[in-house]
Coordinates of C-alpha atoms in Angstrom, one line a residue:
M1 CA -0.1 -0.2 -0.4
K2 CA 1.5 3.9 -0.5
E3 CA -0.4 5.8 1.8
I4 CA -1.7 9.0 1.2
A5 CA -3.1 10.1 4.5
R6 CA -3.3 9.0 8.3
V7 CA -5.2 10.0 11.5
S8 CA -4.2 8.9 14.8
L9 CA -7.5 7.6 16.9
S10 CA -7.1 9.7 20.5
N11 CA -11.0 11.2 20.5
E12 CA -14.4 11.3 19.1
M13 CA -13.1 14.1 16.9
D14 CA -11.2 12.2 15.2
L15 CA -13.9 9.4 13.7
I16 CA -15.0 12.4 11.9
L17 CA -11.6 13.2 10.1
A18 CA -11.7 9.7 9.4
H19 CA -15.2 9.0 8.0
R20 CA -13.9 12.1 5.7
R21 CA -10.6 11.6 5.0
S22 CA -11.6 7.6 4.2
M23 CA -14.5 9.4 1.9
K24 CA -12.3 12.1 0.0
L25 CA -9.9 9.0 -0.8
A26 CA -12.3 7.0 -2.5
E27 CA -13.7 9.9 -4.2
I28 CA -10.4 10.7 -6.0
A29 CA -9.9 7.0 -6.9
G30 CA -13.3 7.2 -9.0
L31 CA -15.4 5.4 -6.1
S32 CA -19.1 6.0 -6.5
L33 CA -21.3 7.8 -4.3
S34 CA -22.5 4.6 -3.2
A35 CA -19.0 2.7 -2.7
Q36 CA -17.2 6.2 -0.9
T37 CA -20.1 5.8 1.6
T38 CA -19.5 1.8 2.2
F39 CA -15.7 1.9 2.4
A40 CA -15.9 5.2 4.9
T41 CA -18.6 3.2 6.8
A42 CA -16.4 0.2 7.2
V43 CA -13.3 2.3 8.3
S44 CA -15.8 4.5 10.9
E45 CA -16.8 1.1 12.5
V46 CA -13.6 -0.3 12.9
A47 CA -12.0 3.2 14.4
R48 CA -14.8 3.4 16.8
L49 CA -13.9 -0.5 18.0
I50 CA -10.0 1.0 18.5
L51 CA -10.8 4.2 19.7
D52 CA -13.3 2.5 22.6
R53 CA -10.9 -0.4 23.4
S54 CA -6.9 1.7 23.5
R55 CA -7.9 5.5 22.4
E56 CA -4.0 5.0 21.2
G57 CA -4.5 3.6 17.4
V58 CA -3.3 4.9 13.9
L59 CA -5.5 5.2 10.5
K60 CA -3.7 4.8 7.3
V61 CA -5.6 4.8 4.0
G62 CA -3.7 4.3 0.2
I63 CA -3.6 2.8 -2.6
Y64 CA -2.8 -0.8 -3.7
S65 CA -1.9 -1.1 -6.9
L66 CA -0.6 -4.8 -8.2
G67 CA -1.1 -5.3 -11.9
R68 CA -4.6 -5.0 -12.7
E69 CA -5.5 -5.4 -9.7
Q70 CA -6.2 -1.8 -8.2
A71 CA -8.4 -0.9 -4.6
V72 CA -8.8 1.7 -2.1
V73 CA -6.8 0.4 1.5
A74 CA -7.2 1.1 5.2
Y75 CA -5.1 -0.3 8.0
I76 CA -5.5 0.4 10.9
C77 CA -3.5 -1.0 14.0
D78 CA -3.2 -0.5 17.8
R79 CA -0.3 -2.1 20.1
R80 CA -2.6 -2.4 23.0
A81 CA -6.8 -3.6 21.6
D82 CA -7.5 -6.9 22.1
I83 CA -10.0 -7.8 19.1
S84 CA -11.6 -10.8 18.1
L85 CA -13.1 -11.5 14.7
K86 CA -16.1 -12.0 16.9
N87 CA -16.3 -8.8 17.3
P88 CA -19.8 -6.6 16.0
E89 CA -17.9 -4.0 14.4
L90 CA -15.6 -6.0 12.3
Q91 CA -18.6 -8.5 11.2
N92 CA -20.7 -5.2 9.9
A93 CA -16.9 -3.9 8.5
R94 CA -16.7 -7.0 7.1
K95 CA -20.0 -7.0 4.8
L96 CA -18.6 -3.8 3.4
V97 CA -15.2 -4.0 2.1
N98 CA -14.2 -6.5 -1.3
K99 CA -11.0 -8.0 1.4
F100 CA -10.7 -8.2 4.7
Q101 CA -7.4 -9.4 7.6
I102 CA -6.4 -8.7 10.5
T103 CA -3.0 -9.3 11.8
T104 CA -2.1 -9.9 15.4
T105 CA 1.1 -9.7 16.9
P106 CA 2.7 -9.7 20.9
E107 CA 3.5 -5.8 19.8
E108 CA 0.7 -5.1 18.0
V109 CA -3.5 -5.6 15.9
C110 CA -4.0 -4.0 12.3
I111 CA -6.7 -4.9 10.5
E112 CA -6.7 -4.3 6.7
L113 CA -9.4 -2.8 4.6
Y114 CA -9.7 -3.6 1.0
Y115 CA -12.4 -2.2 -2.0
N116 CA -11.6 -2.6 -5.2
I117 CA -11.5 0.4 -7.8
P118 CA -13.7 -0.8 -10.1
L119 CA -11.9 1.7 -13.1
L120 CA -8.6 0.4 -14.1
I121 CA -6.4 4.1 -13.0
R122 CA -3.6 4.6 -15.7
N123 CA -0.5 6.6 -14.4
I124 CA -1.2 5.3 -11.1
E125 CA 2.0 6.6 -9.0
Q126 CA 1.8 10.2 -10.2
K127 CA -1.5 10.1 -9.3
I128 CA -0.4 9.2 -6.0
K129 CA 1.7 12.2 -5.5
D130 CA -0.5 14.3 -6.6
W131 CA -3.4 13.2 -4.2
Q132 CA -0.6 13.4 -1.3
T133 CA 0.2 16.5 -2.2
M134 CA -4.0 17.7 -2.3
F135 CA -4.3 15.8 1.8
S136 CA -1.1 18.0 3.0
Q137 CA -2.6 21.1 1.3
D138 CA -6.5 20.7 1.9
L139 CA -7.6 23.7 4.1
P140 CA -8.7 22.0 7.3
V141 CA -12.8 22.3 8.2
S142 CA -12.7 22.5 11.7
P143 CA -10.5 24.1 14.1
Y144 CA -9.9 20.7 15.8
E145 CA -8.4 19.3 12.6
E146 CA -6.5 21.8 12.0
I147 CA -5.2 21.4 14.9
K148 CA -5.6 18.1 14.6
R149 CA -3.4 18.1 11.2
K150 CA -0.6 20.7 12.7
N151 CA -0.1 17.6 15.8
E152 CA 0.3 15.0 13.5
Q153 CA 2.6 16.9 11.0
L154 CA 5.1 17.3 14.5
L155 CA 4.4 13.5 15.3
L156 CA 5.3 13.2 11.7
L157 CA 9.1 15.2 11.8
A158 CA 9.7 13.7 15.4
E159 CA 9.3 10.5 13.6
K160 CA 11.9 11.5 11.0
L161 CA 14.6 13.6 13.5
K162 CA 13.9 10.1 15.8
A163 CA 15.1 8.2 12.3
S164 CA 18.0 10.5 11.7
E165 CA 19.2 10.3 15.1
N166 CA 19.1 6.4 14.9
Q167 CA 20.7 6.5 11.9
Y168 CA 23.4 9.0 12.6
R169 CA 23.8 6.4 16.0
T170 CA 24.3 3.5 13.8
L171 CA 26.1 5.4 11.2
T172 CA 28.7 6.3 13.9
N173 CA 29.2 2.9 15.6
A174 CA 29.3 1.1 12.6
L175 CA 32.4 4.1 12.0
P176 CA 36.2 2.2 13.5
L177 CA 36.8 5.4 15.2
I178 CA 35.7 7.9 18.3
I179 CA 33.3 9.9 17.5
F180 CA 32.1 12.5 20.0
T181 CA 30.8 16.0 19.6
L182 CA 31.4 19.0 22.9
N183 CA 29.7 22.3 23.9
S184 CA 31.8 25.7 23.6
K185 CA 32.8 25.0 27.2
G186 CA 34.9 22.4 26.0
Q187 CA 32.2 19.6 28.0
V188 CA 31.2 16.6 25.6
V189 CA 27.5 16.1 24.6
Y190 CA 27.8 13.1 22.6
T191 CA 29.6 9.8 22.4
N192 CA 29.4 7.3 20.0
N193 CA 29.9 3.2 21.6
W194 CA 33.2 3.0 21.0
M195 CA 34.3 5.6 23.0
H196 CA 32.6 3.8 25.9
T197 CA 34.5 0.5 24.0
Y198 CA 37.6 1.5 24.2
T199 CA 38.5 3.7 27.8
G200 CA 35.6 2.5 29.7
Y201 CA 33.8 5.9 30.2
T202 CA 30.3 7.0 29.3
A203 CA 30.3 11.3 28.8
D204 CA 29.6 12.3 32.3
Q205 CA 31.6 10.6 33.4
L206 CA 34.8 11.8 31.0
N207 CA 33.1 15.2 32.1
E208 CA 33.6 14.5 35.8
E209 CA 36.9 13.3 35.5
K210 CA 38.5 16.1 33.1
W211 CA 39.5 13.6 31.2
Q212 CA 42.6 13.1 33.5
Q213 CA 41.9 8.6 33.5
V214 CA 42.0 8.3 30.0
V215 CA 44.6 10.9 28.7
H216 CA 48.5 10.1 29.9
P217 CA 49.7 12.5 32.4
E218 CA 52.2 13.9 30.5
D219 CA 49.8 14.6 27.5
H220 CA 46.4 15.4 29.8
P221 CA 47.7 19.3 30.8
S222 CA 47.5 20.1 26.7
F223 CA 44.8 18.2 25.8
L224 CA 42.6 19.7 28.5
M225 CA 43.4 23.3 26.8
M226 CA 42.5 22.3 23.5
L227 CA 39.3 21.1 24.9
Q228 CA 38.4 24.3 27.2
N229 CA 39.8 26.9 23.8
V230 CA 37.7 25.2 20.8
A231 CA 35.1 28.3 21.0
A232 CA 38.3 30.4 20.4
A233 CA 39.7 28.7 17.9
E234 CA 37.2 30.5 15.3
G235 CA 36.7 27.8 12.9
A236 CA 39.3 26.6 12.6
I237 CA 40.0 23.1 12.4
I238 CA 42.3 21.5 15.9
K239 CA 44.7 19.1 15.7
T240 CA 46.8 17.5 18.2
Q241 CA 48.5 13.7 19.3
C242 CA 48.2 12.2 22.7
R243 CA 47.9 9.1 24.3
I244 CA 44.9 7.6 25.4
K245 CA 44.8 4.6 27.8
D246 CA 43.0 1.2 26.5
A247 CA 41.1 0.0 29.3
L248 CA 40.7 -3.6 28.5
T249 CA 45.2 -3.6 27.9
G250 CA 46.2 -1.3 30.1
R251 CA 48.1 0.5 27.6
F252 CA 48.5 4.5 26.6
N253 CA 48.4 3.9 22.8
W254 CA 49.2 7.3 20.8
H255 CA 46.0 9.0 19.1
V256 CA 45.4 11.8 16.9
I257 CA 42.9 14.0 17.9
S258 CA 40.0 16.7 15.1
V259 CA 37.7 19.2 16.5
S260 CA 35.8 21.6 14.5
P261 CA 32.7 23.9 14.3
L262 CA 29.3 21.0 13.7
Q263 CA 28.2 24.0 11.1
E264 CA 30.8 26.1 8.8
E265 CA 29.7 29.6 10.8
S266 CA 32.5 30.0 13.6
N267 CA 30.5 31.3 16.1
S268 CA 29.1 27.3 16.1
D269 CA 28.0 26.2 20.1
L270 CA 28.8 23.2 19.2
F271 CA 31.4 20.9 18.1
I272 CA 32.5 17.9 16.3
G273 CA 35.5 15.4 17.0
Y274 CA 37.7 12.5 15.5
I275 CA 40.0 10.4 17.6
V276 CA 42.1 8.1 15.4
D277 CA 44.5 5.7 16.6
I278 CA 48.1 6.5 15.1
H279 CA 50.0 3.8 17.7
A280 CA 51.1 1.5 14.4
Q281 CA 52.3 4.6 12.7
K282 CA 54.4 6.1 15.6
E283 CA 55.9 2.6 16.6
F284 CA 56.0 2.1 12.5
E285 CA 58.3 5.4 12.8
Q286 CA 60.0 4.9 16.1
A287 CA 61.7 1.9 14.8
M288 CA 62.6 3.5 11.5
R289 CA 64.7 6.1 13.4
D290 CA 65.6 3.3 16.4
N291 CA 66.5 1.2 12.7
Q292 CA 68.7 5.1 11.5
H293 CA 70.1 4.9 14.8
L294 CA 71.4 1.4 14.6
K295 CA 72.7 1.5 11.2
E296 CA 74.2 4.9 12.2
I297 CA 76.3 2.8 15.1
Q298 CA 76.2 -0.2 13.0
H299 CA 78.4 2.1 10.5
K300 CA 80.7 3.2 13.2
L301 CA 81.2 0.1 14.8
T302 CA 82.2 -1.3 11.5
R303 CA 84.9 1.6 10.5
N304 CA 85.9 0.6 14.7
E305 CA 86.5 -2.7 13.6
M306 CA 88.5 -1.7 10.3
E307 CA 90.7 0.4 12.3
L308 CA 90.7 -2.1 15.1
R309 CA 92.1 -4.9 13.0
H310 CA 94.6 -2.7 11.4
N311 CA 95.7 -1.7 14.6
I312 CA 95.4 -5.3 14.7
N313 CA 97.4 -6.5 12.3
Q314 CA 100.1 -3.7 12.6
L315 CA 100.4 -4.4 16.2
N316 CA 100.6 -8.3 15.2
R317 CA 103.3 -7.1 13.2
S318 CA 105.0 -5.2 14.9
N319 CA 104.8 -8.0 17.8
T320 CA 106.3 -10.4 15.1
E321 CA 109.0 -8.3 14.1
L322 CA 110.1 -7.5 17.7
Q323 CA 110.7 -11.1 18.0
Q324 CA 112.1 -11.7 15.5
F325 CA 114.8 -9.1 16.6
A326 CA 115.0 -10.0 20.0
Y327 CA 115.9 -13.1 19.1
V328 CA 118.5 -12.4 15.8
A329 CA 119.7 -9.9 18.0
S330 CA 120.2 -11.9 21.4
H331 CA 121.6 -14.8 18.8
D332 CA 123.9 -12.8 17.0
L333 CA 125.3 -11.2 20.3
Q334 CA 126.1 -14.5 22.1
E335 CA 129.1 -15.3 19.7
P336 CA 131.2 -11.5 20.6
V337 CA 130.0 -11.7 24.6
R338 CA 131.7 -15.3 24.6
K339 CA 133.9 -13.6 22.9
M340 CA 134.5 -11.0 25.9
I341 CA 133.9 -14.1 28.5
F342 CA 136.7 -16.3 27.0
Y343 CA 139.5 -13.2 26.9
S344 CA 138.5 -11.6 30.2
D345 CA 138.9 -14.7 31.3
Y346 CA 141.7 -15.8 30.3
F347 CA 144.1 -12.2 30.6
H348 CA 142.1 -12.5 34.5
K349 CA 143.9 -15.9 35.4
N350 CA 147.4 -15.3 33.0
Y351 CA 148.1 -11.4 33.6
S352 CA 146.2 -10.0 36.7
Q353 CA 149.4 -10.0 38.5
L354 CA 151.0 -7.8 35.8
I355 CA 148.3 -5.2 36.8
D356 CA 147.9 -3.0 39.9
E357 CA 145.0 -3.1 42.4
K358 CA 143.2 -0.5 40.6
G359 CA 143.5 -2.5 37.1
S360 CA 142.7 -5.7 38.6
L361 CA 139.1 -4.6 39.9
F362 CA 138.3 -3.0 36.5
L363 CA 138.8 -6.4 35.1
N364 CA 137.3 -8.4 37.7
N365 CA 133.9 -5.9 36.9
M366 CA 134.4 -6.4 33.2
L367 CA 134.1 -10.1 33.5
H368 CA 131.0 -10.0 35.9
A369 CA 129.4 -7.3 33.0
S370 CA 130.2 -10.1 30.9
Y371 CA 128.6 -12.8 32.8
R372 CA 125.8 -10.2 33.2
M373 CA 125.0 -10.0 29.1
R374 CA 124.9 -13.3 28.6
N375 CA 122.5 -14.0 30.7
L376 CA 120.2 -11.8 30.0
I377 CA 120.4 -12.5 26.2
N378 CA 120.1 -15.9 27.3
D379 CA 116.8 -15.0 29.5
L380 CA 115.6 -12.5 26.1
L381 CA 115.9 -15.9 24.2
S382 CA 113.6 -17.8 26.5
F383 CA 110.9 -14.6 26.7
A384 CA 111.1 -14.2 22.5
K385 CA 111.0 -18.4 22.3
I386 CA 107.6 -18.4 24.2
R387 CA 105.1 -17.5 21.4
K388 CA 101.4 -18.1 21.0
E389 CA 101.9 -20.0 17.4
D390 CA 104.7 -22.5 18.9
T391 CA 102.0 -23.1 21.9
S392 CA 100.4 -26.7 21.7
F393 CA 98.7 -28.2 24.4
E394 CA 98.4 -32.0 25.8
P395 CA 97.9 -33.8 28.7
V396 CA 100.9 -33.2 31.3
E397 CA 101.1 -34.5 34.6
L398 CA 102.4 -31.7 37.2
N399 CA 103.7 -34.1 39.4
E400 CA 106.2 -35.4 36.4
I401 CA 106.5 -31.4 35.6
A402 CA 107.5 -30.3 38.6
S403 CA 110.0 -33.1 39.6
E404 CA 111.8 -32.3 36.0
A405 CA 112.2 -28.7 37.9
L406 CA 113.9 -29.7 40.7
R407 CA 116.2 -31.0 39.1
D408 CA 117.3 -28.9 36.9
L409 CA 117.7 -26.4 40.1
E410 CA 119.3 -29.8 41.6
I411 CA 122.8 -28.2 42.3
T412 CA 121.3 -24.4 44.0
I413 CA 118.8 -26.4 46.1
N414 CA 121.6 -28.5 47.3
D415 CA 123.9 -25.3 48.1
K416 CA 120.9 -23.7 49.7
K417 CA 120.3 -26.7 52.1
A418 CA 116.5 -26.1 50.6
S419 CA 113.4 -27.9 51.5
I420 CA 110.4 -28.5 49.0
H421 CA 107.6 -30.2 49.7
I422 CA 105.1 -31.2 47.4
A423 CA 101.6 -32.1 47.2
P424 CA 99.9 -34.6 45.2
L425 CA 99.6 -32.5 42.2
P426 CA 96.2 -33.3 39.4
A427 CA 97.2 -33.7 35.6
I428 CA 96.2 -30.9 33.1
E429 CA 96.3 -29.8 29.6
G430 CA 98.9 -27.6 28.9
N431 CA 102.7 -27.4 27.1
A432 CA 104.9 -29.5 29.4
I433 CA 108.3 -27.3 28.2
Q434 CA 106.7 -24.2 29.0
L435 CA 105.2 -25.8 32.4
V436 CA 108.9 -26.4 33.1
Q437 CA 109.9 -23.5 32.7
L438 CA 107.5 -22.1 35.1
F439 CA 107.5 -24.0 37.5
E440 CA 111.4 -23.5 37.7
N441 CA 111.4 -19.7 37.6
I442 CA 109.2 -19.7 40.0
I443 CA 111.0 -22.3 42.6
A444 CA 114.1 -20.7 41.8
N445 CA 112.5 -17.0 42.9
A446 CA 112.2 -18.8 46.1
L447 CA 115.6 -19.9 46.4
K448 CA 117.3 -16.6 45.0
Y449 CA 115.3 -14.1 47.8
G450 CA 115.1 -16.4 50.7
K451 CA 117.1 -14.8 54.2
T452 CA 120.6 -15.8 54.8
D453 CA 120.9 -17.2 57.8
V454 CA 117.5 -19.4 56.8
A455 CA 117.4 -22.8 55.2
P456 CA 114.7 -22.5 52.4
E457 CA 111.3 -23.7 52.7
I458 CA 108.9 -24.0 49.8
Q459 CA 105.3 -25.7 50.1
I460 CA 103.8 -26.5 46.7
Q461 CA 100.5 -26.9 46.6
A462 CA 97.3 -27.0 44.6
R463 CA 93.2 -27.3 45.3
F464 CA 90.3 -27.8 42.9
T465 CA 87.9 -24.6 42.0
D466 CA 84.3 -24.8 41.3
D467 CA 84.6 -23.4 37.6
Q468 CA 87.5 -26.6 36.1
Q469 CA 90.2 -25.2 37.5
V470 CA 93.4 -25.3 39.5
R471 CA 95.4 -23.5 42.1
I472 CA 98.8 -24.3 42.2
S473 CA 100.4 -22.2 45.5
F474 CA 104.3 -21.4 46.0
A475 CA 104.9 -20.8 49.6
D476 CA 108.4 -19.7 50.6
N477 CA 109.6 -18.3 54.1
G478 CA 112.1 -15.9 52.1
I479 CA 112.3 -12.0 52.2
G480 CA 109.3 -11.3 50.9
F481 CA 108.0 -7.4 49.1
E482 CA 105.9 -4.7 49.7
T483 CA 103.0 -5.4 47.8
K484 CA 102.7 -2.4 46.5
Y485 CA 105.9 -3.1 44.3
L486 CA 103.1 -6.1 42.7
P487 CA 101.8 -4.5 39.6
K488 CA 105.0 -3.8 38.5
M489 CA 107.1 -7.8 39.6
F490 CA 105.3 -9.2 35.8
T491 CA 107.3 -6.9 33.7
L492 CA 110.0 -7.2 31.4
F493 CA 113.4 -5.7 33.5
Q494 CA 111.7 -4.8 36.5
R495 CA 113.7 -5.7 39.8
L496 CA 113.4 -5.0 43.6
H497 CA 116.4 -5.0 44.5
G498 CA 120.1 -3.9 43.2
I499 CA 122.1 -6.0 41.1
G500 CA 124.7 -5.9 44.2
E501 CA 122.2 -7.5 46.8
Y502 CA 120.5 -10.2 44.5
E503 CA 121.7 -11.3 40.8
G504 CA 119.1 -11.8 37.9
T505 CA 118.1 -9.7 34.8
G506 CA 114.1 -9.3 36.0
F507 CA 113.2 -11.5 33.0
G508 CA 112.0 -14.6 35.3
L509 CA 108.6 -13.3 36.7
A510 CA 107.8 -11.6 33.3
I511 CA 108.1 -15.3 31.9
C512 CA 106.2 -16.9 33.8
K513 CA 103.2 -14.5 33.0
K514 CA 104.0 -14.4 29.6
I515 CA 103.8 -18.8 30.3
V516 CA 100.4 -18.1 32.7
D517 CA 99.0 -16.0 30.1
L518 CA 99.2 -18.7 27.0
H519 CA 97.4 -21.3 29.5
N520 CA 95.0 -19.2 29.5
G521 CA 95.2 -18.6 33.4
T522 CA 96.7 -15.9 35.5
I523 CA 99.8 -15.3 38.4
D524 CA 99.5 -13.7 41.6
A525 CA 101.5 -13.4 44.3
S526 CA 100.8 -11.3 48.4
S527 CA 103.9 -10.9 51.2
T528 CA 104.4 -9.4 54.0
P529 CA 108.2 -8.0 54.0
G530 CA 110.3 -11.1 56.1
A531 CA 107.4 -12.6 56.4
G532 CA 108.0 -14.7 53.1
A533 CA 106.0 -15.3 50.0
V534 CA 103.5 -16.8 48.3
F535 CA 102.8 -16.9 44.5
T536 CA 99.8 -18.4 43.6
V537 CA 99.2 -19.7 39.6
T538 CA 95.3 -20.5 38.7
L539 CA 94.9 -22.9 35.2
P540 CA 92.5 -24.6 33.3
L541 CA 92.2 -28.3 33.4
L542 CA 91.4 -28.6 29.7
Q543 CA 92.3 -26.5 27.5
S544 CA 89.4 -24.6 24.7
K545 CA 89.8 -22.5 21.8
K546 CA 87.4 -20.3 20.0
I547 CA 86.5 -20.8 16.0
N548 CA 84.2 -18.1 14.7
G549 CA 82.6 -17.8 18.1
D550 CA 81.7 -22.1 18.8
V551 CA 84.4 -23.2 21.9
F552 CA 85.7 -26.2 20.9
E553 CA 87.7 -28.5 23.0
Y554 CA 91.5 -29.9 22.3

């Protein structure tokens, strides 16, 4: 049915309007006077029944058209009336029309009355539009009808406004962004469902809390100032970025907020705002900045690595050249030193009685200097021979290493009447030749710095650590040393005593330090002057090497 007019049924006066409009529709549709009266009477019967039962009914009159079948139609509906076909009014109305239909649902009851149009109306669609205009412009015949018509127009306008508002709410709730409106004071008037879904707050709660629980504390002052000054923007669109709390996760995510007047005029009292999630974009931008920063760091690291490799290569080349020089120089110096010792000794034995006492003293000093030069050259050779590339590791028994070191020092031990006590020592992976030299140098150092009136006593013990290492201690009862000299004791040419007091070249402990370093261990010492010293060597039980960052056992 195409509706042409309607009447709300609320009092007796509405029956007159219902009868009049039914008569007029039947008249303009071409029905005879008797047919007009019959159709209007049927409508009045049903309308009176609805009016007696609820006074909340609605009459709609219009045209039904399907193919060559055309009829004037009246729909009379009510949400509260309890109506049955047994009602006399309905029985009478049913006899007066060509088609009668009643539909009952829990929500409403609707009665349809059809009266056929005998002559086919051509161009019916255009006719219906003309009749709708005619009814809307028809002059009222009474003050009540005028009031009724205006009331119906207001009700129709209210329905359209409500439908428009519902449509707007449906649209805003369907969009994947937060929409809200503000008054000129920056207070929220309306929000779509997304605002409450995301923040967990209603419009009233946002106004009461002033967004404090929603906007990040660092962004809240500027955000609140923007809301309070929307009216001063003079129609301009205001945009800002801030972090808004997700009620579900508790995280603050970045959003862009845009506020503009609801109307184009700058003096609008309402403003519409949009809140769009840009957190992913922010994270991407930050990732790009971080990536650029990482690239710069990587570039610097690459440049530093190249410089480091260059410096290492230069250092290795210089070290190799230095070792070659030390080895060659010391080797080539041995021959002239041997000759100096030979001729000095020969001259001392055969001609010392021919020179005076001062000359004999000079000759002795020259001979001792030659011996010291020979010792320096030998120690330099020993130090130069200890190289990483020449160091290979294999299982060794430290007890055998200690025994061999004692055999090499047998003469000195007997001369000094020294007592050396060696506790059982473990087997480790190491270089036997270097370890013998290590034990020999430490024991020799303890013998050399023994007290003049006390026979040297040396205790050698070992204990295991929690990290698969063995800690070997060499404790003596010698003269000891000041701990402040410890940092320079393991460097080349360093001596704590004058040449006249104790023999030595300053190479012994430096050689020990180099051997321990090549074995991936440590060496340390502790002492009190006059109370002896304890040298501690820590070595791994198993040696390992790294290839491309992976660790392999030897």
